mmCIF file with all atom_site columns, C-alpha atoms and ligand atoms in Angstrom:
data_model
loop_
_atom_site.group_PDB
_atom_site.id
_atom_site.type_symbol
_atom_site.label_atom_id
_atom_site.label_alt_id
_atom_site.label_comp_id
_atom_site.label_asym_id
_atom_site.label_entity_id
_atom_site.label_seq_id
_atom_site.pdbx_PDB_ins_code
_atom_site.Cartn_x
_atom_site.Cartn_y
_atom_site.Cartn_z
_atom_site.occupancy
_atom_site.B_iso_or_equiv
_atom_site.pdbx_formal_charge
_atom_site.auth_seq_id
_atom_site.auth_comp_id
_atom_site.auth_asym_id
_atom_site.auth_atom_id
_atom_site.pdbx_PDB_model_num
ATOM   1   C  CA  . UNK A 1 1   ? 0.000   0.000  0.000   1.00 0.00 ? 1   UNK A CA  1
ATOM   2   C  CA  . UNK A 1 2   ? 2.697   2.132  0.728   1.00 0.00 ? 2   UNK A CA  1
ATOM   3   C  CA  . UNK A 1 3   ? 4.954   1.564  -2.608  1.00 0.00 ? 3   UNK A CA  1
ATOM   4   C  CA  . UNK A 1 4   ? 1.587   2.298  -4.400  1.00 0.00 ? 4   UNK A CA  1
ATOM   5   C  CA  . UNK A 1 5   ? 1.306   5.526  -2.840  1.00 0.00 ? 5   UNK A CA  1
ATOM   6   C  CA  . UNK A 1 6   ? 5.089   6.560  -3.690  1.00 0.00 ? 6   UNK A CA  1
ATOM   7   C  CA  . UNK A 1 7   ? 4.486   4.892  -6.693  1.00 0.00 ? 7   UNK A CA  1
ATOM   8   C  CA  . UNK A 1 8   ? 1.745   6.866  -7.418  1.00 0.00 ? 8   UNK A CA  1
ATOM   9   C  CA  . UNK A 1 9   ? 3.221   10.123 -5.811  1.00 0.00 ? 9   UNK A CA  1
ATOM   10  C  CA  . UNK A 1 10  ? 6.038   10.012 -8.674  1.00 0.00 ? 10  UNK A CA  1
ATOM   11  C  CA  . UNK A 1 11  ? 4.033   8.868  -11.312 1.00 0.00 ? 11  UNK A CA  1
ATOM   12  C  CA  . UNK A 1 12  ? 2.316   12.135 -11.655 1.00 0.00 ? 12  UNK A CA  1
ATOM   13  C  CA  . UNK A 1 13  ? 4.946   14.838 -11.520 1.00 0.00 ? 13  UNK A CA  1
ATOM   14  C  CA  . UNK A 1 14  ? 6.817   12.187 -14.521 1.00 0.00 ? 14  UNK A CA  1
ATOM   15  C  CA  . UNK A 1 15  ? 3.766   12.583 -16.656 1.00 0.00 ? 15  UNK A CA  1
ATOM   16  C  CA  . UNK A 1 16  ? 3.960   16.453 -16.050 1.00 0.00 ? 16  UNK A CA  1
ATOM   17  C  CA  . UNK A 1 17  ? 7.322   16.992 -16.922 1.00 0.00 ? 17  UNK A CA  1
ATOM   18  C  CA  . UNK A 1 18  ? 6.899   14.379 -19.926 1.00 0.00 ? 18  UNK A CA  1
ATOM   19  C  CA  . UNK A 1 19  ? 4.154   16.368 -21.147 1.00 0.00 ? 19  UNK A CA  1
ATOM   20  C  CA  . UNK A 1 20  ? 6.020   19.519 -20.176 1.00 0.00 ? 20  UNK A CA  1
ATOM   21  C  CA  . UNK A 1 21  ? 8.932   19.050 -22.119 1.00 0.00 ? 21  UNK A CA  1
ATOM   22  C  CA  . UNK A 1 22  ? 6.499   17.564 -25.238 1.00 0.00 ? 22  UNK A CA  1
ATOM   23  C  CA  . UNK A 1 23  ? 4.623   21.380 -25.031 1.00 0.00 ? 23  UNK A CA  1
ATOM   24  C  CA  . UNK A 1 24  ? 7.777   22.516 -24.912 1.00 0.00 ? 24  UNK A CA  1
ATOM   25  C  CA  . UNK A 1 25  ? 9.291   20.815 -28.018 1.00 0.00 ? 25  UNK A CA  1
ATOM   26  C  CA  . UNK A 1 26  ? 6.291   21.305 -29.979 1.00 0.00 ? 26  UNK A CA  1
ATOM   27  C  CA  . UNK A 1 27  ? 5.895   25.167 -28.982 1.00 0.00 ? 27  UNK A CA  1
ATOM   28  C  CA  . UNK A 1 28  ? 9.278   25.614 -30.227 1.00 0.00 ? 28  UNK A CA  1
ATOM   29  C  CA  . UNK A 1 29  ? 8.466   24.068 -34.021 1.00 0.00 ? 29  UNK A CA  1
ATOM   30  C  CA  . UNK A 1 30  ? 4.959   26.051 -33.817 1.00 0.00 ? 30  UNK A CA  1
ATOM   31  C  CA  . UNK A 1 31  ? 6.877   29.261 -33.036 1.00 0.00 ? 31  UNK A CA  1
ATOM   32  C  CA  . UNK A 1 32  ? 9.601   29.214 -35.719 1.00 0.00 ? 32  UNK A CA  1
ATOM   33  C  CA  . UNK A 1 33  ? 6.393   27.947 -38.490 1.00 0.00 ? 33  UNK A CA  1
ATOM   34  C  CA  . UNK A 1 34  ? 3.223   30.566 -37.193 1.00 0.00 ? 34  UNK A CA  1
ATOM   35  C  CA  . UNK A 1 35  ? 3.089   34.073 -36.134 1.00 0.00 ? 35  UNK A CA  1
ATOM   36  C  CA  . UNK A 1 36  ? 3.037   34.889 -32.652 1.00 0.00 ? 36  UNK A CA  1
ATOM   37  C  CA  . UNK A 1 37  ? 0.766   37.895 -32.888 1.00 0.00 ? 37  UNK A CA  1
ATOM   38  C  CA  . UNK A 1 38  ? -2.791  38.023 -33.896 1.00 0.00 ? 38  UNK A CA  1
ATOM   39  C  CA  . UNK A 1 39  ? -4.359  41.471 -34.909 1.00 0.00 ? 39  UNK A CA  1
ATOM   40  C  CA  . UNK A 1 40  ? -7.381  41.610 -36.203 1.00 0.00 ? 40  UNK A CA  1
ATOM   41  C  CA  . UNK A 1 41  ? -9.341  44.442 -38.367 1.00 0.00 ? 41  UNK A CA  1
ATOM   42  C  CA  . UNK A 1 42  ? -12.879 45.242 -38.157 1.00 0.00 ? 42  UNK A CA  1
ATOM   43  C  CA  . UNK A 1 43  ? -15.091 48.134 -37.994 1.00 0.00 ? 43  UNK A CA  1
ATOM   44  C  CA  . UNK A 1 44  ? -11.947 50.045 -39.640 1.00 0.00 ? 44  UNK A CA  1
ATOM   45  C  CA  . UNK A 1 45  ? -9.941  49.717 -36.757 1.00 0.00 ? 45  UNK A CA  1
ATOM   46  C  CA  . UNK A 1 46  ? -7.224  47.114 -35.698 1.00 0.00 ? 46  UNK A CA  1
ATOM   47  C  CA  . UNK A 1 47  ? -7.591  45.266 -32.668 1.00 0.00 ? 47  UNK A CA  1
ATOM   48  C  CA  . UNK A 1 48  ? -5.880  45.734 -30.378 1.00 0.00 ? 48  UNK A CA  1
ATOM   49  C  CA  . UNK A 1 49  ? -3.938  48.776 -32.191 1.00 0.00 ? 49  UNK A CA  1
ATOM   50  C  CA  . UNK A 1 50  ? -0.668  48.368 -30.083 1.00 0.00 ? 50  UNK A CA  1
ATOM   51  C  CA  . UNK A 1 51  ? 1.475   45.662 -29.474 1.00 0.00 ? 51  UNK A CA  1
ATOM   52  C  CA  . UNK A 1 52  ? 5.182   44.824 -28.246 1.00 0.00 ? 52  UNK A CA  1
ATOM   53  C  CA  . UNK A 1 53  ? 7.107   42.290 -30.439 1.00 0.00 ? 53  UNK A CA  1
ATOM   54  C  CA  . UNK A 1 54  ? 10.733  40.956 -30.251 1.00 0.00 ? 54  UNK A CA  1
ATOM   55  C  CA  . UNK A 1 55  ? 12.751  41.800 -32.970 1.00 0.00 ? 55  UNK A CA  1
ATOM   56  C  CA  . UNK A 1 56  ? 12.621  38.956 -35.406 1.00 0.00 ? 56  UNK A CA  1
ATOM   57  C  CA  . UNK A 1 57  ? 8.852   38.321 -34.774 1.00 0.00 ? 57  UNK A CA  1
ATOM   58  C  CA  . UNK A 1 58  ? 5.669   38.034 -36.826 1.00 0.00 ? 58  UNK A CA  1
ATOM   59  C  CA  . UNK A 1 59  ? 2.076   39.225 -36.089 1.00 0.00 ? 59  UNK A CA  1
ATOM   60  C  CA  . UNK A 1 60  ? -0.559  37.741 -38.276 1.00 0.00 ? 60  UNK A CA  1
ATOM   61  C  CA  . UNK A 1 61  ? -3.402  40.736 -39.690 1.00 0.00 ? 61  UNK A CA  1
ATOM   62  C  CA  . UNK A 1 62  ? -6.837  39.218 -40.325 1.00 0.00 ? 62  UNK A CA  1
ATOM   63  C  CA  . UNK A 1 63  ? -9.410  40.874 -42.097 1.00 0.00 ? 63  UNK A CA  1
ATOM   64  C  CA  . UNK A 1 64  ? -12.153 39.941 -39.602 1.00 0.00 ? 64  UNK A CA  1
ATOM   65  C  CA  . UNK A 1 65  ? -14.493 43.170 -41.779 1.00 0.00 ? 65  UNK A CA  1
ATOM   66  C  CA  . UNK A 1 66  ? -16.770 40.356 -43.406 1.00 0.00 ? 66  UNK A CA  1
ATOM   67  C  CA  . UNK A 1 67  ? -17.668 43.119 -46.539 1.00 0.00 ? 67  UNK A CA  1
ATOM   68  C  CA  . UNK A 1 68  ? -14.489 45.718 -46.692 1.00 0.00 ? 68  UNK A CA  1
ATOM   69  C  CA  . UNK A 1 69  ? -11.426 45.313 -48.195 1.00 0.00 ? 69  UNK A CA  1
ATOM   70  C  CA  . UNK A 1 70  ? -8.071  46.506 -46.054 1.00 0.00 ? 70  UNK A CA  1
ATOM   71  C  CA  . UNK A 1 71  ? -4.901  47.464 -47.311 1.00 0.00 ? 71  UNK A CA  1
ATOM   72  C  CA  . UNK A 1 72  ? -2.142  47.395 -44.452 1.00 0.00 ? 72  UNK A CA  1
ATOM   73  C  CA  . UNK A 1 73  ? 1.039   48.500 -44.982 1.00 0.00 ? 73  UNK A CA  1
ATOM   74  C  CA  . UNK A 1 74  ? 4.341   50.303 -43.184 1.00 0.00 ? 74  UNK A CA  1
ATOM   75  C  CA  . UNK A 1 75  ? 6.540   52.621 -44.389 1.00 0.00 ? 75  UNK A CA  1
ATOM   76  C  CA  . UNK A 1 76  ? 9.305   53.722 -42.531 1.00 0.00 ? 76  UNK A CA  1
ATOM   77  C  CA  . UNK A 1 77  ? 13.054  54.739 -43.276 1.00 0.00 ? 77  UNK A CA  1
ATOM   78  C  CA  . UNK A 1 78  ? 13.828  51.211 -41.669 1.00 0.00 ? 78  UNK A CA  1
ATOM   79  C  CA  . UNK A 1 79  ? 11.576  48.815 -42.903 1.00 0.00 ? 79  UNK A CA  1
ATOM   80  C  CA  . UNK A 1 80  ? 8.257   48.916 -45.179 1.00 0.00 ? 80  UNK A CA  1
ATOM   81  C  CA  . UNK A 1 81  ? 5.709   46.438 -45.893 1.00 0.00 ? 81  UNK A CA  1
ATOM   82  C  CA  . UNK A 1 82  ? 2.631   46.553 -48.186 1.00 0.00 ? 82  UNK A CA  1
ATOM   83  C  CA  . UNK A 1 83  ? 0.019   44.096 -48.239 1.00 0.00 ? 83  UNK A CA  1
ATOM   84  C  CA  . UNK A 1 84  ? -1.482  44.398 -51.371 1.00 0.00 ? 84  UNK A CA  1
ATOM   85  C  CA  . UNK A 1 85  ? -5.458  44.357 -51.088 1.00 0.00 ? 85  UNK A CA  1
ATOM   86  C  CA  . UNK A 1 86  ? -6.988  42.123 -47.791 1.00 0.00 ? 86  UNK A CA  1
ATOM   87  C  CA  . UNK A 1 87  ? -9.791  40.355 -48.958 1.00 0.00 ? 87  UNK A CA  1
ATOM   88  C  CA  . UNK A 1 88  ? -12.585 39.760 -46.147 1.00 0.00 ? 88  UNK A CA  1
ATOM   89  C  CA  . UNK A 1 89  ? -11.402 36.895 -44.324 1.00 0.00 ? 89  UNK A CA  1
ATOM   90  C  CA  . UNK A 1 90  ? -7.672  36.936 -45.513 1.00 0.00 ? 90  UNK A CA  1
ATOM   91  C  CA  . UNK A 1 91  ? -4.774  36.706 -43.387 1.00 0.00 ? 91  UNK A CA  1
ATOM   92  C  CA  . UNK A 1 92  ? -1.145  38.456 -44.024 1.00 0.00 ? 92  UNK A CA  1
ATOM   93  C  CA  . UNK A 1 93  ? 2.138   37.996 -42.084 1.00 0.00 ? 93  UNK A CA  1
ATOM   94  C  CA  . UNK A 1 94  ? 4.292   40.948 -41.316 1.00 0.00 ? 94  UNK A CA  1
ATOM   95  C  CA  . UNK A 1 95  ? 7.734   40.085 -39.676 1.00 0.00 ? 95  UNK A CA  1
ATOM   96  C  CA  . UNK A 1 96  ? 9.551   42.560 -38.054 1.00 0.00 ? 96  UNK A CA  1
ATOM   97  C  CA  . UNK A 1 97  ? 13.293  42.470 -38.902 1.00 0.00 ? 97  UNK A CA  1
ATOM   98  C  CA  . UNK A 1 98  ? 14.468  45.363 -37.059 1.00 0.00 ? 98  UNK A CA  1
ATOM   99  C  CA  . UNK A 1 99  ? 13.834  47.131 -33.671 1.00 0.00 ? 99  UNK A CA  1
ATOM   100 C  CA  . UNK A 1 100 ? 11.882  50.685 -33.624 1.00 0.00 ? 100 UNK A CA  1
ATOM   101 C  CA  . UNK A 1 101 ? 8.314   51.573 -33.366 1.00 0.00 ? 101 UNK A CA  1
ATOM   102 C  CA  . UNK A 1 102 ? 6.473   51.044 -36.368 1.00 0.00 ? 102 UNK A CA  1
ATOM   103 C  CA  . UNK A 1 103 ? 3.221   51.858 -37.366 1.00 0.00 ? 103 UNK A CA  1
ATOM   104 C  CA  . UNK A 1 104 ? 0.906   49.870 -39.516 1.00 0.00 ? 104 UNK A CA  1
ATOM   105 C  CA  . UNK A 1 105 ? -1.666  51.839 -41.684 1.00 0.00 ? 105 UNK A CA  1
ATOM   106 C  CA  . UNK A 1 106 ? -4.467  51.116 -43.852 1.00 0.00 ? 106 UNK A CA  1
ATOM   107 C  CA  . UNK A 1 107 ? -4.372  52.370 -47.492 1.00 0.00 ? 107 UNK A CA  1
ATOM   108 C  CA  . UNK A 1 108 ? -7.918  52.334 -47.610 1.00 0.00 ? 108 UNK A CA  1
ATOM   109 C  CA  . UNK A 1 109 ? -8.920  53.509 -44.462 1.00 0.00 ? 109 UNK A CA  1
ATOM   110 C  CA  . UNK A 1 110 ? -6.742  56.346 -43.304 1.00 0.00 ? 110 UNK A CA  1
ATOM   111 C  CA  . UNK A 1 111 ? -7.741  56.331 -39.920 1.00 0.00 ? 111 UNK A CA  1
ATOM   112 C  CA  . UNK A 1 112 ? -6.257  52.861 -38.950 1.00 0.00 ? 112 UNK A CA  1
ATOM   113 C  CA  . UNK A 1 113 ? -3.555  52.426 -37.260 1.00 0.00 ? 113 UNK A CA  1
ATOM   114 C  CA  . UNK A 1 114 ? -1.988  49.724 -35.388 1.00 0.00 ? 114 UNK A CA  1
ATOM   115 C  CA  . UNK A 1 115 ? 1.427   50.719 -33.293 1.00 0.00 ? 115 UNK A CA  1
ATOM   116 C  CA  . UNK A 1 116 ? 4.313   47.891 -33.109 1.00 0.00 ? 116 UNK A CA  1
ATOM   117 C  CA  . UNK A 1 117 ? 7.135   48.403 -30.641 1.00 0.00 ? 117 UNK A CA  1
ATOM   118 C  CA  . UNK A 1 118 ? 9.723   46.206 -31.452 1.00 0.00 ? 118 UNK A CA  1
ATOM   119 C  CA  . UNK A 1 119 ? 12.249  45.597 -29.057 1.00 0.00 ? 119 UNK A CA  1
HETATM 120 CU CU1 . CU  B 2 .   ? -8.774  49.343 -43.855 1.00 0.00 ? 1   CU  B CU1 1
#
């Protein structure tokens, strides 16, 4: 009865740090394949419109407006981006190669504006 306990007792923490170290591992493949950032635009505005981003990372811009077209791009002495048109529903990685705060507009909508600190 008592081995079963102990048994049990370590059991548990060995499945944790098994499935720790699995979350781990697979985190680390997930994170060098998807972006890390989610932004989303809708009722002309991104959401949220400022984040913080290592250098090096990606946010992902999804045109959650299901009848407007967007248009994000940046354009900065350090680094610009354009999108080309976002249909409804579309998705576009930006990757920021370079530290600074950027911001992202909308071509289409002038008022849009998301902020990226990159650090
Ligand atoms: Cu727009």
């Amino acid at each position: 009865m008592k081995f079963g306990n102990a048994a049990r007792r370590l059991r548990l923490p060995l499945a944790a740090v098994v499935t720790a170290a699995a979350l781990i591992g697979l985190g680390t493949l997930v994170g060098l394949a998807l972006p890390q950032y989610s932004i989303s635009q809708k009722g002309r505005e991104f959401h949220p419109g400022e984040i913080a981003i290592n250098r090096g990372g990606t946010i992902q811009i999804v045109n959650d407006d299901a009848d407007l077209l967007h248009h994000a791009y940046v354009d900065s002495p350090k680094f610009s981006f354009d999108s080309g048109d976002q249909q409804p529903g579309s998705k576009t990685d930006i990757t920021f190669p370079v530290a600074g705060d950027f911001d992202v507009l909308c071509a289409i909508h002038p008022k849009m504006r998301l902020v990226v600190h990159v650090k």
